[in-house]
Amino acid sequence: MAGKEKIKQQTGKISRRTLLGGVLAAAVLPVGDLLAFEDSKARRAGLADDPTKVPGPGPGTLGKRSPFEKPVKKPSDISSRTPLQDLHSTITPADLHFERHHAGVPTIDPAKHELLIHGLVGTAMKFTLADLKKFPSVTRTCFIECAGNFRTGKEEMTPQDILGLTSQSEWTGVMLSVLFNEVGIDPQAKWFLAEGSDAAVMTRTIPLAKAWDDAMIVYAQNGEAIRPEQGYPMRLLLPGFEGNMNIKWLRRLKLSEEPYMTREETSKYTYPVKDKIRMFSFELDARSIITYPSYPARVARGYVQIRGIAWSGRGKVDQVEVSTDKGESWQKAVLQEPVLSKAHTYFRFDWNWNGEATEILSRVTDETGYLQPTLKQLIEARGPNIGGYHMNPVTAWQIKQDGSVLFKPESLK
């Protein structure tokens, strides 16, 4: 029998046993080996660029971006900026949310972490992450923004460089008012201290009224647990208030009659207004920025859709206006619904560019009637020593005749 099989193989004929043996051998090959084999065949045949000829990888445990999409944050020693120009809606992917740290990102075991609420309360209590998740949960979408979110100085700046210290997420957690009702608040209490678990022990004092309004303790972001850079396992969320008050890695809240005048609200996060110093400037003023076209984009003559985001710490965006003639005239942009309170709002404006050099700008009016100012108006209101906090001027992009787009820097003096 062996001899006959040998003769059949030599004559090019395939026996049933040989065929079955080959099929069984192929059947027990690991899937990875089969894919590698197919990929190798495709490459040899010059078909590697045709996705219909090469089986792709199967389901995985964690999704990833296409290798052709590479949005990244821009880091410095203390912060990391969101690539606003690379986003297509108002929601910031969790891994692209801006960062601002005062002593790095701590590693915290959620099973050991506790939130203490004490001071002027009926009963001091500690809450674990598991405890918080037992309370009724709430989800809201809002932005967080650093109080120092503004840079200028050169033409080669992207929206990320200028205003990259703001991001927006869908946050889930428990209303702070629910926890305060649980412990019982003394009628004399008017403020509460919030303290983080980072090496800086970041602390800020917050008016109690904010807790009864819309403050939250959040533990989830965009449908998943908060990232460590954003305060895992829990953080304070104060919609519309400057970012540093939204204490990350939250471990303590203490109720009091007066503000504590912590380091971060005396030596920092204050700014001059004429001959005085303004403290406790909690709410963030309305502002906007065009994210396309922006540096380093290049546009062609004809139809261009101008796009950007606008927001206000005092409520909803009422309207956004766009100028395509250096601020000489303004037209209303279209707002993308839903327009949420204290949230980034996407705007669009259709423009037919005639090929002449110009400047494009945006400005926002919020529901309180506040109109985003120019830098000149800010300096007139605050004085020449304006500082770096709560800077929300109208910004402009230069459109050159060749279609190149550059930022228009302005002097702070």
Tab-separated table of C-alpha atoms in Angstrom:
chain	number	residue	atom	x	y	z
A	1	MET	CA	0.000	0.000	0.000
A	2	ALA	CA	2.853	2.316	0.843
A	3	GLY	CA	4.401	1.633	-2.527
A	4	LYS	CA	1.186	2.429	-4.348
A	5	GLU	CA	0.861	5.718	-2.447
A	6	LYS	CA	4.407	6.583	-3.393
A	7	ILE	CA	3.682	5.916	-7.070
A	8	LYS	CA	0.514	8.053	-6.952
A	9	GLN	CA	2.385	10.964	-5.363
A	10	GLN	CA	5.106	10.703	-7.985
A	11	THR	CA	2.590	10.729	-10.824
A	12	GLY	CA	0.928	13.858	-9.408
A	13	LYS	CA	-2.288	12.128	-8.393
A	14	ILE	CA	-3.698	12.763	-4.890
A	15	SER	CA	-5.011	9.882	-2.851
A	16	ARG	CA	-7.981	10.223	-0.496
A	17	ARG	CA	-5.665	9.644	2.490
A	18	THR	CA	-3.261	12.353	1.337
A	19	LEU	CA	-6.121	14.807	0.765
A	20	LEU	CA	-7.660	14.163	4.163
A	21	GLY	CA	-4.273	14.454	5.834
A	22	GLY	CA	-3.710	17.873	4.262
A	23	VAL	CA	-7.159	19.119	5.235
A	24	LEU	CA	-6.765	17.949	8.822
A	25	ALA	CA	-3.332	19.549	9.072
A	26	ALA	CA	-4.755	22.867	7.878
A	27	ALA	CA	-7.680	22.564	10.278
A	28	VAL	CA	-5.451	22.390	13.325
A	29	LEU	CA	-3.242	25.348	12.327
A	30	PRO	CA	-3.627	28.300	14.732
A	31	VAL	CA	-5.735	31.135	13.328
A	32	GLY	CA	-2.769	33.510	13.628
A	33	ASP	CA	-0.649	31.195	11.496
A	34	LEU	CA	-3.374	31.001	8.875
A	35	LEU	CA	-3.702	34.783	8.759
A	36	ALA	CA	0.049	35.173	8.536
A	37	PHE	CA	0.108	32.600	5.723
A	38	GLU	CA	-2.645	34.416	3.812
A	39	ASP	CA	-0.941	37.778	4.378
A	40	SER	CA	2.349	36.334	3.147
A	41	LYS	CA	0.657	35.000	0.007
A	42	ALA	CA	-0.997	38.360	-0.585
A	43	ARG	CA	2.271	40.224	-0.205
A	44	ARG	CA	4.008	37.867	-2.605
A	45	ALA	CA	1.202	38.467	-5.064
A	46	GLY	CA	1.500	42.247	-4.630
A	47	LEU	CA	-1.983	42.564	-3.101
A	48	ALA	CA	-1.062	43.915	0.367
A	49	ASP	CA	-2.737	47.255	-0.357
A	50	ASP	CA	-6.059	45.616	-1.225
A	51	PRO	CA	-7.985	45.001	2.051
A	52	THR	CA	-10.377	42.664	0.254
A	53	LYS	CA	-7.533	40.195	-0.365
A	54	VAL	CA	-6.127	39.939	3.176
A	55	PRO	CA	-8.128	38.756	6.232
A	56	GLY	CA	-7.899	41.320	9.002
A	57	PRO	CA	-7.382	40.714	12.701
A	58	GLY	CA	-10.304	39.316	14.658
A	59	PRO	CA	-12.154	40.749	17.668
A	60	GLY	CA	-9.947	42.073	20.458
A	61	THR	CA	-10.173	43.006	24.116
A	62	LEU	CA	-9.622	46.746	23.594
A	63	GLY	CA	-10.416	48.977	20.642
A	64	LYS	CA	-7.861	51.252	19.034
A	65	ARG	CA	-7.730	54.061	16.512
A	66	SER	CA	-6.877	53.566	12.887
A	67	PRO	CA	-3.111	53.873	12.377
A	68	PHE	CA	-3.938	56.694	9.962
A	69	GLU	CA	-5.539	58.784	12.749
A	70	LYS	CA	-3.039	60.160	15.234
A	71	PRO	CA	-4.545	62.901	17.429
A	72	VAL	CA	-2.331	63.597	20.439
A	73	LYS	CA	-2.205	65.967	23.363
A	74	LYS	CA	0.615	68.484	23.549
A	75	PRO	CA	2.352	68.147	26.949
A	76	SER	CA	4.418	70.534	29.038
A	77	ASP	CA	5.789	70.158	32.570
A	78	ILE	CA	2.421	70.906	34.193
A	79	SER	CA	-0.249	70.488	31.521
A	80	SER	CA	-1.248	68.676	28.356
A	81	ARG	CA	-3.437	70.321	25.702
A	82	THR	CA	-6.386	68.867	23.792
A	83	PRO	CA	-6.087	68.876	19.956
A	84	LEU	CA	-9.252	70.924	19.375
A	85	GLN	CA	-8.559	71.138	15.642
A	86	ASP	CA	-8.704	67.332	15.317
A	87	LEU	CA	-12.116	66.830	16.942
A	88	HIS	CA	-15.381	66.540	15.007
A	89	SER	CA	-17.890	67.186	17.786
A	90	THR	CA	-18.041	68.687	21.250
A	91	ILE	CA	-17.258	65.426	23.078
A	92	THR	CA	-13.569	64.943	23.837
A	93	PRO	CA	-12.320	61.335	23.838
A	94	ALA	CA	-11.222	60.519	27.387
A	95	ASP	CA	-7.615	59.937	26.385
A	96	LEU	CA	-7.464	63.384	24.722
A	97	HIS	CA	-8.978	65.333	27.643
A	98	PHE	CA	-6.599	68.095	28.684
A	99	GLU	CA	-4.508	67.647	31.820
A	100	ARG	CA	-3.364	70.146	34.439
A	101	HIS	CA	-1.530	68.802	37.462
A	102	HIS	CA	0.110	70.432	40.464
A	103	ALA	CA	2.191	67.420	41.525
A	104	GLY	CA	1.667	64.663	38.967
A	105	VAL	CA	-0.899	61.861	38.747
A	106	PRO	CA	-1.265	59.695	41.867
A	107	THR	CA	-1.956	55.967	41.692
A	108	ILE	CA	-4.940	55.230	43.934
A	109	ASP	CA	-6.455	51.872	44.845
A	110	PRO	CA	-10.234	52.460	44.701
A	111	ALA	CA	-10.817	49.749	47.314
A	112	LYS	CA	-8.816	51.781	49.840
A	113	HIS	CA	-9.952	55.273	48.879
A	114	GLU	CA	-12.484	57.173	51.005
A	115	LEU	CA	-14.196	60.551	50.861
A	116	LEU	CA	-14.571	62.241	54.261
A	117	ILE	CA	-17.297	64.871	54.765
A	118	HIS	CA	-16.981	66.731	58.066
A	119	GLY	CA	-16.895	70.172	59.705
A	120	LEU	CA	-20.217	71.944	60.191
A	121	VAL	CA	-22.312	68.841	59.614
A	122	GLY	CA	-24.765	66.829	61.674
A	123	THR	CA	-22.766	63.591	61.345
A	124	ALA	CA	-19.285	63.298	59.848
A	125	MET	CA	-19.228	60.405	57.382
A	126	LYS	CA	-16.866	58.544	55.074
A	127	PHE	CA	-17.909	57.257	51.666
A	128	THR	CA	-16.133	54.635	49.573
A	129	LEU	CA	-16.465	54.427	45.811
A	130	ALA	CA	-18.866	51.509	46.283
A	131	ASP	CA	-20.948	53.675	48.653
A	132	LEU	CA	-21.233	56.460	46.076
A	133	LYS	CA	-22.444	54.037	43.434
A	134	LYS	CA	-25.346	53.018	45.673
A	135	PHE	CA	-26.849	56.513	45.495
A	136	PRO	CA	-29.055	57.601	42.567
A	137	SER	CA	-26.724	58.378	39.668
A	138	VAL	CA	-26.898	61.390	37.360
A	139	THR	CA	-25.244	61.977	33.979
A	140	ARG	CA	-24.574	65.383	32.424
A	141	THR	CA	-22.413	66.790	29.659
A	142	CYS	CA	-20.317	69.855	30.413
A	143	PHE	CA	-16.901	71.342	29.785
A	144	ILE	CA	-13.966	71.804	32.129
A	145	GLU	CA	-11.510	74.612	31.431
A	146	CYS	CA	-8.310	75.810	33.065
A	147	ALA	CA	-8.502	79.394	34.328
A	148	GLY	CA	-5.240	80.105	32.481
A	149	ASN	CA	-6.471	78.838	29.115
A	150	PHE	CA	-5.091	81.363	26.626
A	151	ARG	CA	-1.848	81.684	24.700
A	152	THR	CA	-0.735	84.114	22.012
A	153	GLY	CA	2.541	85.371	20.603
A	154	LYS	CA	3.195	83.885	17.157
A	155	GLU	CA	1.435	83.081	13.892
A	156	GLU	CA	2.330	79.382	13.879
A	157	MET	CA	-0.162	78.404	16.588
A	158	THR	CA	-2.980	75.855	16.398
A	159	PRO	CA	-6.270	75.942	18.354
A	160	GLN	CA	-4.567	73.369	20.590
A	161	ASP	CA	-1.768	75.855	21.348
A	162	ILE	CA	-4.116	78.779	21.943
A	163	LEU	CA	-7.050	77.246	23.852
A	164	GLY	CA	-6.198	73.565	24.337
A	165	LEU	CA	-6.840	73.600	28.092
A	166	THR	CA	-10.550	72.913	27.730
A	167	SER	CA	-12.347	69.633	27.068
A	168	GLN	CA	-15.852	68.257	27.313
A	169	SER	CA	-17.101	64.912	28.580
A	170	GLU	CA	-20.239	63.109	29.631
A	171	TRP	CA	-19.841	62.769	33.408
A	172	THR	CA	-21.669	60.318	35.679
A	173	GLY	CA	-21.866	60.364	39.455
A	174	VAL	CA	-23.966	61.513	42.394
A	175	MET	CA	-25.235	65.011	43.124
A	176	LEU	CA	-23.270	66.608	45.952
A	177	SER	CA	-26.522	67.865	47.464
A	178	VAL	CA	-27.559	64.231	48.020
A	179	LEU	CA	-24.437	63.562	50.092
A	180	PHE	CA	-24.791	66.808	52.005
A	181	ASN	CA	-28.367	65.914	52.871
A	182	GLU	CA	-27.074	62.548	54.064
A	183	VAL	CA	-24.639	64.100	56.576
A	184	GLY	CA	-26.852	67.070	57.475
A	185	ILE	CA	-25.503	70.616	56.991
A	186	ASP	CA	-25.305	73.114	59.858
A	187	PRO	CA	-27.256	76.326	59.025
A	188	GLN	CA	-24.102	78.342	59.794
A	189	ALA	CA	-22.160	76.671	56.974
A	190	LYS	CA	-21.617	78.881	53.925
A	191	TRP	CA	-18.507	77.355	52.324
A	192	PHE	CA	-16.834	73.997	51.918
A	193	LEU	CA	-13.220	73.026	51.453
A	194	ALA	CA	-12.410	70.397	48.780
A	195	GLU	CA	-9.127	68.506	49.073
A	196	GLY	CA	-7.408	66.096	46.682
A	197	SER	CA	-5.154	63.087	47.242
A	198	ASP	CA	-2.309	64.233	44.987
A	199	ALA	CA	1.146	65.111	46.315
A	200	ALA	CA	0.225	68.818	46.168
A	201	VAL	CA	-2.854	68.142	48.346
A	202	MET	CA	-4.697	70.514	46.043
A	203	THR	CA	-7.373	72.450	47.952
A	204	ARG	CA	-9.963	75.081	47.069
A	205	THR	CA	-12.848	76.697	48.933
A	206	ILE	CA	-16.257	76.647	47.241
A	207	PRO	CA	-19.467	78.488	48.147
A	208	LEU	CA	-22.075	76.133	49.599
A	209	ALA	CA	-24.673	77.459	47.144
A	210	LYS	CA	-22.862	75.621	44.348
A	211	ALA	CA	-23.443	72.307	46.121
A	212	TRP	CA	-27.188	72.921	46.224
A	213	ASP	CA	-27.150	73.985	42.577
A	214	ASP	CA	-25.371	71.531	40.253
A	215	ALA	CA	-22.163	70.242	41.878
A	216	MET	CA	-21.463	66.514	41.554
A	217	ILE	CA	-19.043	63.856	42.726
A	218	VAL	CA	-18.302	61.941	39.539
A	219	TYR	CA	-16.682	58.564	38.997
A	220	ALA	CA	-17.342	57.925	35.285
A	221	GLN	CA	-16.442	59.771	32.093
A	222	ASN	CA	-17.797	59.054	28.616
A	223	GLY	CA	-19.238	55.755	29.798
A	224	GLU	CA	-16.150	54.375	31.551
A	225	ALA	CA	-14.394	54.924	34.863
A	226	ILE	CA	-12.629	58.272	35.059
A	227	ARG	CA	-9.066	58.095	33.777
A	228	PRO	CA	-6.307	58.531	36.401
A	229	GLU	CA	-5.320	61.854	34.786
A	230	GLN	CA	-8.863	63.079	35.369
A	231	GLY	CA	-9.106	62.150	39.029
A	232	TYR	CA	-9.691	58.402	39.371
A	233	PRO	CA	-11.451	57.097	41.359
A	234	MET	CA	-13.571	60.225	42.018
A	235	ARG	CA	-13.466	63.952	41.449
A	236	LEU	CA	-15.507	67.048	42.181
A	237	LEU	CA	-17.390	68.460	39.209
A	238	LEU	CA	-18.453	72.112	39.337
A	239	PRO	CA	-20.062	72.909	35.967
A	240	GLY	CA	-19.010	76.343	34.711
A	241	PHE	CA	-16.423	76.972	37.467
A	242	GLU	CA	-12.723	77.311	36.685
A	243	GLY	CA	-10.958	73.985	36.284
A	244	ASN	CA	-8.717	74.015	39.358
A	245	MET	CA	-11.788	74.054	41.610
A	246	ASN	CA	-12.963	70.718	40.168
A	247	ILE	CA	-10.702	68.875	42.606
A	248	LYS	CA	-9.392	65.546	41.319
A	249	TRP	CA	-8.691	62.437	43.403
A	250	LEU	CA	-11.134	63.919	45.926
A	251	ARG	CA	-10.652	62.748	49.521
A	252	ARG	CA	-12.132	65.416	51.822
A	253	LEU	CA	-14.902	68.013	52.045
A	254	LYS	CA	-15.093	70.246	55.105
A	255	LEU	CA	-17.993	72.615	55.783
A	256	SER	CA	-17.263	76.050	57.300
A	257	GLU	CA	-18.605	79.546	57.864
A	258	GLU	CA	-15.805	81.321	55.951
A	259	PRO	CA	-13.501	80.513	53.027
A	260	TYR	CA	-10.202	78.932	54.053
A	261	MET	CA	-7.975	81.194	51.918
A	262	THR	CA	-5.853	78.315	50.693
A	263	ARG	CA	-2.616	78.682	48.769
A	264	GLU	CA	-4.364	78.066	45.452
A	265	GLU	CA	-6.900	80.866	45.993
A	266	THR	CA	-4.518	83.491	47.359
A	267	SER	CA	-1.108	83.207	45.711
A	268	LYS	CA	-2.673	81.730	42.544
A	269	TYR	CA	-5.875	81.954	40.524
A	270	THR	CA	-6.382	85.634	41.292
A	271	TYR	CA	-5.762	88.510	38.907
A	272	PRO	CA	-5.482	92.314	38.935
A	273	VAL	CA	-8.357	94.587	37.919
A	274	LYS	CA	-6.991	98.124	37.670
A	275	ASP	CA	-5.502	98.830	41.141
A	276	LYS	CA	-7.210	95.912	42.932
A	277	ILE	CA	-6.940	92.123	43.021
A	278	ARG	CA	-9.984	90.093	42.072
A	279	MET	CA	-10.501	86.929	44.108
A	280	PHE	CA	-13.044	84.142	43.801
A	281	SER	CA	-13.690	84.609	40.091
A	282	PHE	CA	-15.440	81.277	39.900
A	283	GLU	CA	-17.464	81.303	36.670
A	284	LEU	CA	-15.722	81.133	33.335
A	285	ASP	CA	-16.740	83.816	30.857
A	286	ALA	CA	-18.174	83.077	27.423
A	287	ARG	CA	-15.693	82.447	24.636
A	288	SER	CA	-15.354	80.846	21.217
A	289	ILE	CA	-12.711	79.756	18.732
A	290	ILE	CA	-12.736	78.745	15.083
A	291	THR	CA	-11.147	75.303	14.835
A	292	TYR	CA	-11.327	75.120	11.017
A	293	PRO	CA	-9.811	76.625	9.011
A	294	SER	CA	-6.905	77.178	11.353
A	295	TYR	CA	-3.143	76.813	11.275
A	296	PRO	CA	-1.649	74.774	9.580
A	297	ALA	CA	-4.598	74.206	7.199
A	298	ARG	CA	-4.688	75.539	3.641
A	299	VAL	CA	-7.956	76.438	1.900
A	300	ALA	CA	-8.908	76.693	-1.757
A	301	ARG	CA	-10.917	79.432	-3.395
A	302	GLY	CA	-14.647	78.754	-3.266
A	303	TYR	CA	-16.749	76.987	-0.644
A	304	VAL	CA	-15.313	76.732	2.866
A	305	GLN	CA	-17.255	75.637	5.929
A	306	ILE	CA	-16.020	77.539	8.964
A	307	ARG	CA	-16.373	75.437	12.129
A	308	GLY	CA	-15.651	75.929	15.810
A	309	ILE	CA	-16.817	75.702	19.407
A	310	ALA	CA	-18.300	78.210	21.835
A	311	TRP	CA	-19.152	77.950	25.527
A	312	SER	CA	-19.986	79.836	28.713
A	313	GLY	CA	-19.639	79.052	32.399
A	314	ARG	CA	-22.826	81.004	33.110
A	315	GLY	CA	-25.261	78.965	31.049
A	316	LYS	CA	-26.163	78.332	27.415
A	317	VAL	CA	-24.681	79.801	24.283
A	318	ASP	CA	-27.302	82.142	22.806
A	319	GLN	CA	-25.633	82.907	19.483
A	320	VAL	CA	-22.301	82.808	17.680
A	321	GLU	CA	-21.352	85.358	15.047
A	322	VAL	CA	-18.656	84.970	12.417
A	323	SER	CA	-16.800	87.682	10.538
A	324	THR	CA	-14.990	87.000	7.274
A	325	ASP	CA	-13.859	90.598	6.692
A	326	LYS	CA	-11.558	91.323	9.644
A	327	GLY	CA	-14.416	92.180	12.005
A	328	GLU	CA	-16.053	94.809	9.794
A	329	SER	CA	-19.332	92.872	9.677
A	330	TRP	CA	-20.793	89.851	11.463
A	331	GLN	CA	-23.215	87.077	10.466
A	332	LYS	CA	-24.917	84.442	12.628
A	333	ALA	CA	-23.498	80.945	12.576
A	334	VAL	CA	-25.618	77.785	12.828
A	335	LEU	CA	-25.495	76.108	16.249
A	336	GLN	CA	-25.447	72.317	16.442
A	337	GLU	CA	-28.237	71.001	18.666
A	338	PRO	CA	-28.583	70.229	21.476
A	339	VAL	CA	-27.317	73.470	22.990
A	340	LEU	CA	-26.591	72.530	26.607
A	341	SER	CA	-25.945	74.723	29.615
A	342	LYS	CA	-22.277	75.195	30.555
A	343	ALA	CA	-21.232	73.066	27.621
A	344	HIS	CA	-19.232	73.376	24.427
A	345	THR	CA	-21.525	74.157	21.504
A	346	TYR	CA	-20.458	73.371	17.935
A	347	PHE	CA	-21.058	76.097	15.338
A	348	ARG	CA	-20.827	76.197	11.527
A	349	PHE	CA	-20.812	78.973	8.939
A	350	ASP	CA	-20.826	78.487	5.151
A	351	TRP	CA	-18.436	80.854	3.369
A	352	ASN	CA	-17.525	81.443	-0.278
A	353	TRP	CA	-13.927	82.625	-0.265
A	354	ASN	CA	-13.078	84.903	-3.204
A	355	GLY	CA	-9.351	84.347	-2.941
A	356	GLU	CA	-8.492	87.700	-1.359
A	357	ALA	CA	-6.441	87.920	1.835
A	358	THR	CA	-8.635	88.471	4.882
A	359	GLU	CA	-9.191	87.542	8.523
A	360	ILE	CA	-11.910	85.360	10.015
A	361	LEU	CA	-13.162	85.690	13.607
A	362	SER	CA	-15.910	84.385	15.884
A	363	ARG	CA	-17.624	85.830	18.923
A	364	VAL	CA	-20.270	84.398	21.235
A	365	THR	CA	-23.128	85.846	23.247
A	366	ASP	CA	-24.410	83.721	26.145
A	367	GLU	CA	-27.909	83.564	27.598
A	368	THR	CA	-27.066	86.265	30.185
A	369	GLY	CA	-26.415	88.732	27.338
A	370	TYR	CA	-22.638	88.707	27.848
A	371	LEU	CA	-20.743	89.318	24.581
A	372	GLN	CA	-17.224	87.923	24.170
A	373	PRO	CA	-14.837	90.917	24.279
A	374	THR	CA	-11.806	91.828	22.218
A	375	LEU	CA	-8.377	91.847	23.841
A	376	LYS	CA	-8.414	95.650	23.715
A	377	GLN	CA	-11.685	95.713	25.679
A	378	LEU	CA	-10.276	93.329	28.299
A	379	ILE	CA	-7.206	95.513	28.802
A	380	GLU	CA	-9.378	98.625	29.064
A	381	ALA	CA	-11.528	96.942	31.740
A	382	ARG	CA	-8.724	95.388	33.794
A	383	GLY	CA	-5.713	97.583	33.168
A	384	PRO	CA	-2.360	96.905	31.493
A	385	ASN	CA	-1.188	94.359	34.111
A	386	ILE	CA	-3.882	91.976	33.028
A	387	GLY	CA	-2.321	88.702	34.186
A	388	GLY	CA	-3.001	85.297	32.660
A	389	TYR	CA	-6.308	84.166	34.175
A	390	HIS	CA	-9.811	84.385	32.713
A	391	MET	CA	-8.551	85.631	29.360
A	392	ASN	CA	-11.326	85.139	26.796
A	393	PRO	CA	-10.671	87.524	23.898
A	394	VAL	CA	-11.985	87.190	20.361
A	395	THR	CA	-9.287	85.491	18.257
A	396	ALA	CA	-8.615	85.845	14.543
A	397	TRP	CA	-7.164	83.671	11.773
A	398	GLN	CA	-5.377	85.238	8.818
A	399	ILE	CA	-6.270	83.815	5.399
A	400	LYS	CA	-3.428	84.503	2.951
A	401	GLN	CA	-3.866	84.773	-0.827
A	402	ASP	CA	-2.207	81.388	-1.283
A	403	GLY	CA	-4.811	79.813	1.030
A	404	SER	CA	-2.487	79.342	3.988
A	405	VAL	CA	-3.985	79.998	7.424
A	406	LEU	CA	-2.069	81.654	10.271
A	407	PHE	CA	-3.062	82.780	13.763
A	408	LYS	CA	-3.172	86.523	14.349
A	409	PRO	CA	-1.230	87.177	17.583
A	410	GLU	CA	-1.982	90.256	19.662
A	411	SER	CA	0.111	92.072	22.241
A	412	LEU	CA	-1.011	92.027	25.881
A	413	LYS	CA	0.507	95.481	26.397
